[in-house]
PDB file of C-alpha atoms and ligand atoms in Angstrom:
ATOM      1  CA  UNK A   1    -129.690  27.183  82.422  1.00  0.00           C
ATOM      2  CA  UNK A   2    -131.059  27.029  78.831  1.00  0.00           C
ATOM      3  CA  UNK A   3    -128.296  24.465  78.075  1.00  0.00           C
ATOM      4  CA  UNK A   4    -130.054  21.944  80.319  1.00  0.00           C
ATOM      5  CA  UNK A   5    -133.396  22.271  78.536  1.00  0.00           C
ATOM      6  CA  UNK A   6    -133.673  20.007  75.470  1.00  0.00           C
ATOM      7  CA  UNK A   7    -134.427  22.037  72.332  1.00  0.00           C
ATOM      8  CA  UNK A   8    -136.901  19.366  71.286  1.00  0.00           C
ATOM      9  CA  UNK A   9    -139.099  20.055  74.312  1.00  0.00           C
ATOM     10  CA  UNK A  10    -142.521  21.227  73.041  1.00  0.00           C
ATOM     11  CA  UNK A  11    -142.452  24.142  75.500  1.00  0.00           C
ATOM     12  CA  UNK A  12    -138.783  25.044  74.996  1.00  0.00           C
ATOM     13  CA  UNK A  13    -139.333  28.824  74.646  1.00  0.00           C
ATOM     14  CA  UNK A  14    -141.499  28.972  77.755  1.00  0.00           C
ATOM     15  CA  UNK A  15    -138.967  26.953  79.791  1.00  0.00           C
ATOM     16  CA  UNK A  16    -136.082  29.181  78.663  1.00  0.00           C
ATOM     17  CA  UNK A  17    -138.052  32.265  79.696  1.00  0.00           C
ATOM     18  CA  UNK A  18    -138.734  30.765  83.125  1.00  0.00           C
ATOM     19  CA  UNK A  19    -135.065  29.900  83.496  1.00  0.00           C
ATOM     20  CA  UNK A  20    -134.060  33.503  82.684  1.00  0.00           C
ATOM     21  CA  UNK A  21    -136.358  34.753  85.441  1.00  0.00           C
ATOM     22  CA  UNK A  22    -135.153  32.158  87.973  1.00  0.00           C
ATOM     23  CA  UNK A  23    -131.543  33.098  87.184  1.00  0.00           C
ATOM     24  CA  UNK A  24    -132.478  36.789  87.504  1.00  0.00           C
ATOM     25  CA  UNK A  25    -134.011  36.084  90.913  1.00  0.00           C
ATOM     26  CA  UNK A  26    -130.909  34.213  92.080  1.00  0.00           C
ATOM     27  CA  UNK A  27    -128.798  37.194  91.002  1.00  0.00           C
ATOM     28  CA  UNK A  28    -131.044  39.578  92.922  1.00  0.00           C
ATOM     29  CA  UNK A  29    -132.431  41.350  89.835  1.00  0.00           C
ATOM     30  CA  UNK A  30    -135.928  39.825  89.759  1.00  0.00           C
ATOM     31  CA  UNK A  31    -137.998  39.894  92.962  1.00  0.00           C
ATOM     32  CA  UNK A  32    -139.037  36.394  94.136  1.00  0.00           C
ATOM     33  CA  UNK A  33    -142.593  37.678  93.824  1.00  0.00           C
ATOM     34  CA  UNK A  34    -141.801  38.370  90.164  1.00  0.00           C
ATOM     35  CA  UNK A  35    -141.758  34.594  89.590  1.00  0.00           C
ATOM     36  CA  UNK A  36    -145.320  34.353  90.896  1.00  0.00           C
ATOM     37  CA  UNK A  37    -146.373  37.283  88.716  1.00  0.00           C
ATOM     38  CA  UNK A  38    -144.877  35.518  85.687  1.00  0.00           C
ATOM     39  CA  UNK A  39    -146.891  32.379  86.419  1.00  0.00           C
ATOM     40  CA  UNK A  40    -150.083  34.392  86.452  1.00  0.00           C
ATOM     41  CA  UNK A  41    -149.102  36.047  83.170  1.00  0.00           C
ATOM     42  CA  UNK A  42    -148.321  32.668  81.573  1.00  0.00           C
ATOM     43  CA  UNK A  43    -151.775  31.371  82.470  1.00  0.00           C
ATOM     44  CA  UNK A  44    -153.454  34.280  80.682  1.00  0.00           C
ATOM     45  CA  UNK A  45    -151.084  33.934  77.722  1.00  0.00           C
ATOM     46  CA  UNK A  46    -152.062  30.273  77.444  1.00  0.00           C
ATOM     47  CA  UNK A  47    -155.727  31.262  77.338  1.00  0.00           C
ATOM     48  CA  UNK A  48    -154.963  33.798  74.603  1.00  0.00           C
ATOM     49  CA  UNK A  49    -153.139  31.194  72.487  1.00  0.00           C
ATOM     50  CA  UNK A  50    -149.649  32.587  73.189  1.00  0.00           C
ATOM     51  CA  UNK A  51    -149.774  35.033  70.317  1.00  0.00           C
ATOM     52  CA  UNK A  52    -150.585  38.701  69.791  1.00  0.00           C
ATOM     53  CA  UNK A  53    -154.317  39.035  69.222  1.00  0.00           C
ATOM     54  CA  UNK A  54    -155.398  41.854  66.834  1.00  0.00           C
ATOM     55  CA  UNK A  55    -156.691  43.966  69.754  1.00  0.00           C
ATOM     56  CA  UNK A  56    -153.267  43.807  71.418  1.00  0.00           C
ATOM     57  CA  UNK A  57    -151.594  44.944  68.192  1.00  0.00           C
ATOM     58  CA  UNK A  58    -154.056  47.833  67.963  1.00  0.00           C
ATOM     59  CA  UNK A  59    -153.291  48.845  71.581  1.00  0.00           C
ATOM     60  CA  UNK A  60    -149.531  48.626  70.947  1.00  0.00           C
ATOM     61  CA  UNK A  61    -149.983  50.920  67.934  1.00  0.00           C
ATOM     62  CA  UNK A  62    -151.894  53.434  70.088  1.00  0.00           C
ATOM     63  CA  UNK A  63    -149.123  53.185  72.705  1.00  0.00           C
ATOM     64  CA  UNK A  64    -146.455  53.944  70.084  1.00  0.00           C
ATOM     65  CA  UNK A  65    -148.476  56.976  68.960  1.00  0.00           C
ATOM     66  CA  UNK A  66    -148.799  58.223  72.565  1.00  0.00           C
ATOM     67  CA  UNK A  67    -145.047  57.874  73.130  1.00  0.00           C
ATOM     68  CA  UNK A  68    -144.198  59.686  69.884  1.00  0.00           C
ATOM     69  CA  UNK A  69    -146.546  62.592  70.624  1.00  0.00           C
ATOM     70  CA  UNK A  70    -145.655  63.027  74.288  1.00  0.00           C
ATOM     71  CA  UNK A  71    -143.520  65.972  75.292  1.00  0.00           C
ATOM     72  CA  UNK A  72    -142.097  63.958  78.167  1.00  0.00           C
ATOM     73  CA  UNK A  73    -142.524  60.202  78.184  1.00  0.00           C
ATOM     74  CA  UNK A  74    -140.951  57.621  80.468  1.00  0.00           C
ATOM     75  CA  UNK A  75    -140.718  53.828  80.183  1.00  0.00           C
ATOM     76  CA  UNK A  76    -140.876  52.400  83.713  1.00  0.00           C
ATOM     77  CA  UNK A  77    -138.834  49.206  84.158  1.00  0.00           C
ATOM     78  CA  UNK A  78    -139.019  46.616  86.952  1.00  0.00           C
ATOM     79  CA  UNK A  79    -137.034  43.437  87.589  1.00  0.00           C
ATOM     80  CA  UNK A  80    -139.080  41.143  85.314  1.00  0.00           C
ATOM     81  CA  UNK A  81    -139.028  43.544  82.372  1.00  0.00           C
ATOM     82  CA  UNK A  82    -135.285  44.163  82.733  1.00  0.00           C
ATOM     83  CA  UNK A  83    -134.538  40.441  82.492  1.00  0.00           C
ATOM     84  CA  UNK A  84    -137.085  39.606  79.784  1.00  0.00           C
ATOM     85  CA  UNK A  85    -136.760  42.516  77.364  1.00  0.00           C
ATOM     86  CA  UNK A  86    -133.788  44.858  77.925  1.00  0.00           C
ATOM     87  CA  UNK A  87    -133.012  45.178  74.195  1.00  0.00           C
ATOM     88  CA  UNK A  88    -136.651  45.960  73.352  1.00  0.00           C
ATOM     89  CA  UNK A  89    -136.803  48.653  76.073  1.00  0.00           C
ATOM     90  CA  UNK A  90    -133.674  50.276  74.586  1.00  0.00           C
ATOM     91  CA  UNK A  91    -135.019  50.126  71.034  1.00  0.00           C
ATOM     92  CA  UNK A  92    -138.357  51.618  72.059  1.00  0.00           C
ATOM     93  CA  UNK A  93    -136.661  54.450  73.959  1.00  0.00           C
ATOM     94  CA  UNK A  94    -134.461  55.182  70.940  1.00  0.00           C
ATOM     95  CA  UNK A  95    -137.386  55.044  68.494  1.00  0.00           C
ATOM     96  CA  UNK A  96    -139.657  57.371  70.511  1.00  0.00           C
ATOM     97  CA  UNK A  97    -137.310  59.603  72.536  1.00  0.00           C
ATOM     98  CA  UNK A  98    -138.790  58.310  75.814  1.00  0.00           C
ATOM     99  CA  UNK A  99    -136.569  58.138  78.874  1.00  0.00           C
ATOM    100  CA  UNK A 100    -136.097  54.951  80.875  1.00  0.00           C
ATOM    101  CA  UNK A 101    -136.547  54.814  84.668  1.00  0.00           C
ATOM    102  CA  UNK A 102    -136.155  51.884  87.042  1.00  0.00           C
ATOM    103  CA  UNK A 103    -139.074  51.749  89.458  1.00  0.00           C
ATOM    104  CA  UNK A 104    -139.530  48.780  91.768  1.00  0.00           C
ATOM    105  CA  UNK A 105    -142.385  47.592  93.918  1.00  0.00           C
ATOM    106  CA  UNK A 106    -140.114  45.435  96.119  1.00  0.00           C
ATOM    107  CA  UNK A 107    -137.541  48.188  96.265  1.00  0.00           C
ATOM    108  CA  UNK A 108    -134.052  47.936  97.696  1.00  0.00           C
ATOM    109  CA  UNK A 109    -131.264  50.301  96.685  1.00  0.00           C
ATOM    110  CA  UNK A 110    -129.135  47.279  95.793  1.00  0.00           C
ATOM    111  CA  UNK A 111    -131.735  45.863  93.410  1.00  0.00           C
ATOM    112  CA  UNK A 112    -132.325  49.275  91.783  1.00  0.00           C
ATOM    113  CA  UNK A 113    -128.565  49.489  91.111  1.00  0.00           C
ATOM    114  CA  UNK A 114    -128.511  45.965  89.629  1.00  0.00           C
ATOM    115  CA  UNK A 115    -131.419  46.704  87.295  1.00  0.00           C
ATOM    116  CA  UNK A 116    -129.809  50.001  86.217  1.00  0.00           C
ATOM    117  CA  UNK A 117    -126.545  48.145  85.502  1.00  0.00           C
ATOM    118  CA  UNK A 118    -128.349  45.514  83.430  1.00  0.00           C
ATOM    119  CA  UNK A 119    -130.081  48.178  81.312  1.00  0.00           C
ATOM    120  CA  UNK A 120    -126.847  50.108  80.814  1.00  0.00           C
ATOM    121  CA  UNK A 121    -125.091  46.889  79.770  1.00  0.00           C
ATOM    122  CA  UNK A 122    -127.880  46.469  77.194  1.00  0.00           C
ATOM    123  CA  UNK A 123    -126.845  49.822  75.692  1.00  0.00           C
ATOM    124  CA  UNK A 124    -129.333  52.217  77.317  1.00  0.00           C
ATOM    125  CA  UNK A 125    -127.242  55.272  78.189  1.00  0.00           C
ATOM    126  CA  UNK A 126    -129.137  57.472  80.596  1.00  0.00           C
ATOM    127  CA  UNK A 127    -131.179  55.338  83.005  1.00  0.00           C
ATOM    128  CA  UNK A 128    -133.092  57.173  85.750  1.00  0.00           C
ATOM    129  CA  UNK A 129    -134.130  55.755  89.120  1.00  0.00           C
ATOM    130  CA  UNK A 130    -131.005  55.572  91.248  1.00  0.00           C
ATOM    131  CA  UNK A 131    -131.910  58.868  92.882  1.00  0.00           C
ATOM    132  CA  UNK A 132    -135.479  58.915  94.169  1.00  0.00           C
ATOM    133  CA  UNK A 133    -136.153  62.650  94.363  1.00  0.00           C
ATOM    134  CA  UNK A 134    -139.970  62.664  94.414  1.00  0.00           C
ATOM    135  CA  UNK A 135    -142.972  60.649  95.587  1.00  0.00           C
ATOM    136  CA  UNK A 136    -146.129  59.790  93.683  1.00  0.00           C
ATOM    137  CA  UNK A 137    -148.959  61.183  95.837  1.00  0.00           C
ATOM    138  CA  UNK A 138    -151.471  58.807  97.407  1.00  0.00           C
ATOM    139  CA  UNK A 139    -149.256  55.734  97.226  1.00  0.00           C
ATOM    140  CA  UNK A 140    -148.016  54.180 100.465  1.00  0.00           C
ATOM    141  CA  UNK A 141    -145.613  51.593  98.940  1.00  0.00           C
ATOM    142  CA  UNK A 142    -142.027  52.194  97.851  1.00  0.00           C
ATOM    143  CA  UNK A 143    -143.383  52.184  94.307  1.00  0.00           C
ATOM    144  CA  UNK A 144    -144.093  55.866  95.048  1.00  0.00           C
ATOM    145  CA  UNK A 145    -140.373  56.692  95.017  1.00  0.00           C
ATOM    146  CA  UNK A 146    -139.390  58.098  91.634  1.00  0.00           C
ATOM    147  CA  UNK A 147    -137.220  60.631  89.818  1.00  0.00           C
ATOM    148  CA  UNK A 148    -138.594  64.166  89.723  1.00  0.00           C
ATOM    149  CA  UNK A 149    -137.320  64.711  86.165  1.00  0.00           C
ATOM    150  CA  UNK A 150    -138.581  61.249  85.172  1.00  0.00           C
ATOM    151  CA  UNK A 151    -141.865  59.603  86.088  1.00  0.00           C
ATOM    152  CA  UNK A 152    -142.957  62.439  88.403  1.00  0.00           C
ATOM    153  CA  UNK A 153    -142.941  65.141  85.715  1.00  0.00           C
ATOM    154  CA  UNK A 154    -143.697  62.969  82.684  1.00  0.00           C
ATOM    155  CA  UNK A 155    -147.048  63.421  80.961  1.00  0.00           C
ATOM    156  CA  UNK A 156    -146.985  59.871  79.627  1.00  0.00           C
ATOM    157  CA  UNK A 157    -145.718  56.726  81.368  1.00  0.00           C
ATOM    158  CA  UNK A 158    -145.432  53.221  79.925  1.00  0.00           C
ATOM    159  CA  UNK A 159    -145.860  50.709  82.750  1.00  0.00           C
ATOM    160  CA  UNK A 160    -145.232  47.086  81.801  1.00  0.00           C
ATOM    161  CA  UNK A 161    -146.164  44.502  84.504  1.00  0.00           C
ATOM    162  CA  UNK A 162    -147.569  47.029  86.871  1.00  0.00           C
ATOM    163  CA  UNK A 163    -149.451  46.798  90.146  1.00  0.00           C
ATOM    164  CA  UNK A 164    -152.866  48.416  90.085  1.00  0.00           C
ATOM    165  CA  UNK A 165    -152.194  50.921  92.865  1.00  0.00           C
ATOM    166  CA  UNK A 166    -149.538  52.830  90.989  1.00  0.00           C
ATOM    167  CA  UNK A 167    -151.417  52.736  87.705  1.00  0.00           C
ATOM    168  CA  UNK A 168    -154.384  54.361  89.487  1.00  0.00           C
ATOM    169  CA  UNK A 169    -152.135  56.899  91.244  1.00  0.00           C
ATOM    170  CA  UNK A 170    -150.464  57.900  87.963  1.00  0.00           C
ATOM    171  CA  UNK A 171    -153.849  58.325  86.291  1.00  0.00           C
ATOM    172  CA  UNK A 172    -154.935  60.468  89.274  1.00  0.00           C
ATOM    173  CA  UNK A 173    -151.901  62.700  88.590  1.00  0.00           C
ATOM    174  CA  UNK A 174    -153.357  63.353  85.129  1.00  0.00           C
ATOM    175  CA  UNK A 175    -150.852  61.268  83.197  1.00  0.00           C
ATOM    176  CA  UNK A 176    -151.510  59.070  80.186  1.00  0.00           C
ATOM    177  CA  UNK A 177    -150.787  55.584  81.528  1.00  0.00           C
ATOM    178  CA  UNK A 178    -149.898  52.917  78.967  1.00  0.00           C
ATOM    179  CA  UNK A 179    -149.978  49.437  80.501  1.00  0.00           C
ATOM    180  CA  UNK A 180    -148.774  46.026  79.333  1.00  0.00           C
ATOM    181  CA  UNK A 181    -150.501  43.263  81.293  1.00  0.00           C
ATOM    182  CA  UNK A 182    -151.616  39.823  80.160  1.00  0.00           C
ATOM    183  CA  UNK A 183    -154.522  39.982  82.600  1.00  0.00           C
ATOM    184  CA  UNK A 184    -157.335  41.951  80.926  1.00  0.00           C
ATOM    185  CA  UNK A 185    -159.248  42.004  84.240  1.00  0.00           C
ATOM    186  CA  UNK A 186    -156.453  43.444  86.401  1.00  0.00           C
ATOM    187  CA  UNK A 187    -156.861  46.821  88.089  1.00  0.00           C
ATOM    188  CA  UNK A 188    -153.943  48.004  85.960  1.00  0.00           C
ATOM    189  CA  UNK A 189    -155.682  47.097  82.688  1.00  0.00           C
ATOM    190  CA  UNK A 190    -158.903  48.635  83.978  1.00  0.00           C
ATOM    191  CA  UNK A 191    -157.266  51.892  85.180  1.00  0.00           C
ATOM    192  CA  UNK A 192    -154.846  52.499  82.296  1.00  0.00           C
ATOM    193  CA  UNK A 193    -155.399  54.922  79.427  1.00  0.00           C
ATOM    194  CA  UNK A 194    -154.228  52.227  77.015  1.00  0.00           C
ATOM    195  CA  UNK A 195    -154.119  48.563  78.087  1.00  0.00           C
ATOM    196  CA  UNK A 196    -151.993  46.234  75.971  1.00  0.00           C
ATOM    197  CA  UNK A 197    -152.987  42.649  76.794  1.00  0.00           C
ATOM    198  CA  UNK A 198    -149.928  40.888  75.425  1.00  0.00           C
ATOM    199  CA  UNK A 199    -146.717  39.253  76.593  1.00  0.00           C
ATOM    200  CA  UNK A 200    -144.241  42.010  77.357  1.00  0.00           C
ATOM    201  CA  UNK A 201    -141.511  40.980  74.902  1.00  0.00           C
ATOM    202  CA  UNK A 202    -143.985  40.633  72.037  1.00  0.00           C
ATOM    203  CA  UNK A 203    -145.694  43.905  73.004  1.00  0.00           C
ATOM    204  CA  UNK A 204    -142.487  45.956  73.191  1.00  0.00           C
ATOM    205  CA  UNK A 205    -141.269  44.539  69.839  1.00  0.00           C
ATOM    206  CA  UNK A 206    -144.584  45.496  68.237  1.00  0.00           C
ATOM    207  CA  UNK A 207    -144.351  49.000  69.725  1.00  0.00           C
ATOM    208  CA  UNK A 208    -140.868  49.439  68.222  1.00  0.00           C
ATOM    209  CA  UNK A 209    -142.191  48.441  64.780  1.00  0.00           C
ATOM    210  CA  UNK A 210    -145.190  50.775  65.096  1.00  0.00           C
ATOM    211  CA  UNK A 211    -143.042  53.665  66.365  1.00  0.00           C
ATOM    212  CA  UNK A 212    -140.798  53.386  63.306  1.00  0.00           C
ATOM    213  CA  UNK A 213    -143.830  53.191  61.008  1.00  0.00           C
ATOM    214  CA  UNK A 214    -145.639  56.167  62.598  1.00  0.00           C
ATOM    215  CA  UNK A 215    -142.610  58.352  63.388  1.00  0.00           C
ATOM    216  CA  UNK A 216    -142.935  60.753  60.437  1.00  0.00           C
ATOM    217  CA  UNK A 217    -146.675  60.472  59.940  1.00  0.00           C
ATOM    218  CA  UNK A 218    -148.689  62.738  62.305  1.00  0.00           C
ATOM    219  CA  UNK A 219    -151.985  61.877  60.583  1.00  0.00           C
ATOM    220  CA  UNK A 220    -151.444  58.146  61.156  1.00  0.00           C
ATOM    221  CA  UNK A 221    -150.491  58.867  64.785  1.00  0.00           C
ATOM    222  CA  UNK A 222    -153.753  60.761  65.249  1.00  0.00           C
ATOM    223  CA  UNK A 223    -155.706  57.912  63.647  1.00  0.00           C
ATOM    224  CA  UNK A 224    -153.990  55.346  65.931  1.00  0.00           C
ATOM    225  CA  UNK A 225    -155.127  57.362  68.961  1.00  0.00           C
ATOM    226  CA  UNK A 226    -158.674  58.154  67.898  1.00  0.00           C
ATOM    227  CA  UNK A 227    -159.498  54.667  66.588  1.00  0.00           C
ATOM    228  CA  UNK A 228    -158.488  53.026  69.899  1.00  0.00           C
ATOM    229  CA  UNK A 229    -161.330  52.516  72.378  1.00  0.00           C
ATOM    230  CA  UNK A 230    -160.177  50.778  75.550  1.00  0.00           C
ATOM    231  CA  UNK A 231    -163.556  49.322  76.531  1.00  0.00           C
ATOM    232  CA  UNK A 232    -164.135  47.827  73.069  1.00  0.00           C
ATOM    233  CA  UNK A 233    -160.550  46.626  72.918  1.00  0.00           C
ATOM    234  CA  UNK A 234    -160.668  44.784  76.254  1.00  0.00           C
ATOM    235  CA  UNK A 235    -164.060  43.316  75.400  1.00  0.00           C
ATOM    236  CA  UNK A 236    -162.522  41.949  72.191  1.00  0.00           C
ATOM    237  CA  UNK A 237    -159.645  40.375  74.129  1.00  0.00           C
ATOM    238  CA  UNK A 238    -162.101  38.707  76.523  1.00  0.00           C
ATOM    239  CA  UNK A 239    -164.076  37.392  73.553  1.00  0.00           C
ATOM    240  CA  UNK A 240    -160.913  35.644  72.265  1.00  0.00           C
ATOM    241  CA  UNK A 241    -160.461  33.936  75.622  1.00  0.00           C
ATOM    242  CA  UNK A 242    -164.159  33.007  75.767  1.00  0.00           C
ATOM    243  CA  UNK A 243    -164.068  31.594  72.248  1.00  0.00           C
ATOM    244  CA  UNK A 244    -160.999  29.441  72.980  1.00  0.00           C
ATOM    245  CA  UNK A 245    -162.645  28.068  76.124  1.00  0.00           C
ATOM    246  CA  UNK A 246    -165.897  27.434  74.270  1.00  0.00           C
ATOM    247  CA  UNK A 247    -164.141  25.530  71.463  1.00  0.00           C
ATOM    248  CA  UNK A 248    -162.036  23.511  73.913  1.00  0.00           C
ATOM    249  CA  UNK A 249    -165.048  22.524  75.994  1.00  0.00           C
ATOM    250  CA  UNK A 250    -167.195  21.385  73.043  1.00  0.00           C
ATOM    251  CA  UNK A 251    -168.247  17.757  73.517  1.00  0.00           C
TER     252      UNK A 251
HETATM  253  O1  LIG B 301    -139.484  44.171  90.226  1.00  0.00           O
HETATM  254  P1  LIG B 301    -140.548  44.717  91.170  1.00  0.00           P
HETATM  255  O2  LIG B 301    -140.089  44.778  92.594  1.00  0.00           O
HETATM  256  O3  LIG B 301    -141.078  46.038  90.723  1.00  0.00           O
HETATM  257  O4  LIG B 301    -141.783  43.683  91.133  1.00  0.00           O
HETATM  258  C1  LIG B 301    -142.383  43.348  89.914  1.00  0.00           C
HETATM  259  C2  LIG B 301    -143.707  42.560  90.123  1.00  0.00           C
HETATM  260  C3  LIG B 301    -144.116  42.008  88.758  1.00  0.00           C
HETATM  261  C4  LIG B 301    -143.445  41.408  91.092  1.00  0.00           C
HETATM  262  C5  LIG B 301    -144.763  43.512  90.706  1.00  0.00           C
HETATM  263  O5  LIG B 301    -144.962  44.568  89.819  1.00  0.00           O
HETATM  264  C6  LIG B 301    -146.062  42.795  90.988  1.00  0.00           C
HETATM  265  O6  LIG B 301    -146.302  42.283  92.058  1.00  0.00           O
HETATM  266  O7  LIG B 301    -146.919  42.765  89.958  1.00  0.00           O
HETATM  267  P2  LIG B 301    -148.371  42.033  90.038  1.00  0.00           P
HETATM  268  O8  LIG B 301    -149.289  42.864  90.869  1.00  0.00           O
HETATM  269  O9  LIG B 301    -148.186  40.596  90.370  1.00  0.00           O
HETATM  270  O10 LIG B 301    -148.856  42.154  88.557  1.00  0.00           O
HETATM  271  C7  LIG B 301    -148.118  41.701  87.477  1.00  0.00           C
HETATM  272  C8  LIG B 301    -149.060  41.563  86.274  1.00  0.00           C
HETATM  273  O11 LIG B 301    -148.242  41.320  85.145  1.00  0.00           O
HETATM  274  C9  LIG B 301    -150.042  40.375  86.390  1.00  0.00           C
HETATM  275  O12 LIG B 301    -151.352  40.818  86.079  1.00  0.00           O
HETATM  276  C10 LIG B 301    -149.569  39.369  85.319  1.00  0.00           C
HETATM  277  O13 LIG B 301    -150.643  38.751  84.659  1.00  0.00           O
HETATM  278  C11 LIG B 301    -148.795  40.275  84.362  1.00  0.00           C
HETATM  279  N1  LIG B 301    -147.662  39.595  83.718  1.00  0.00           N
HETATM  280  C12 LIG B 301    -146.786  38.725  84.257  1.00  0.00           C
HETATM  281  N2  LIG B 301    -145.854  38.352  83.363  1.00  0.00           N
HETATM  282  C13 LIG B 301    -146.140  39.031  82.222  1.00  0.00           C
HETATM  283  C14 LIG B 301    -147.293  39.834  82.444  1.00  0.00           C
HETATM  284  N3  LIG B 301    -147.809  40.626  81.497  1.00  0.00           N
HETATM  285  C15 LIG B 301    -147.167  40.663  80.301  1.00  0.00           C
HETATM  286  N4  LIG B 301    -146.054  39.933  80.015  1.00  0.00           N
HETATM  287  C16 LIG B 301    -145.509  39.109  80.945  1.00  0.00           C
HETATM  288  N5  LIG B 301    -144.398  38.401  80.643  1.00  0.00           N
END
């Protein structure tokens, strides 16, 4: 519980975030494996300096432009994202007109229902995912189960904290796949159309700000899309990590 963590602790925010996820796991919202995934994310965030690097902001701006221009866009939500950033998911859906769908890797009907409830309690009205009416082709895991009028038919899908298999399968379906993943080397980051290498709460907040800024400005939306180059962007992120390691290891 956050109450047990002293506010004076130098890593207070990080400990509170961990506690939220542990509590979410105890309540059956976060998969136990989600705790391991968070640890991996934290390690990359540490290497990045625990802030949004300029390349991540640029990728979040391109993501906002994609969502605004899409005819049908869906924000895919798993257990970790639901616990860490429910308000931000709702704000981004409202700002862009995207729909929200719960899609789980470690899927049980009970956990889907709990995640849907959490998102509805956060004020998101029309959450998809309870009825799995379609399958993503070429994907053996339960991640393939999705809503026909949601992820299956969407042209654009935002996939925070994704596993690489589904990102690749969605790209193979011809969709624009917008990923948020702190690991710039993951298969998800490599496969995605846009790869935002940032912590999910910071990334979604930035996307909300950019969506509001770009909403009535088609020329700026176009510029956000054309100026983004994924290869250059990821190379820039890796340079930040390399530079931090180089400085820290100077004798
Ligand atoms: O709720 P479920 O059943 O759908 O399961 C969700 C997890 C996250 C367990 C599932 O999608 C999974 O196993 O994911 P992976 O393959 O472990 O990948 C998660 C990626 O997210 C890793 O590359 C992490 O670095 C990254 N990550 C973890 N926490 C964050 C993050 N990226 C951004 N923000 C975070 N807070």
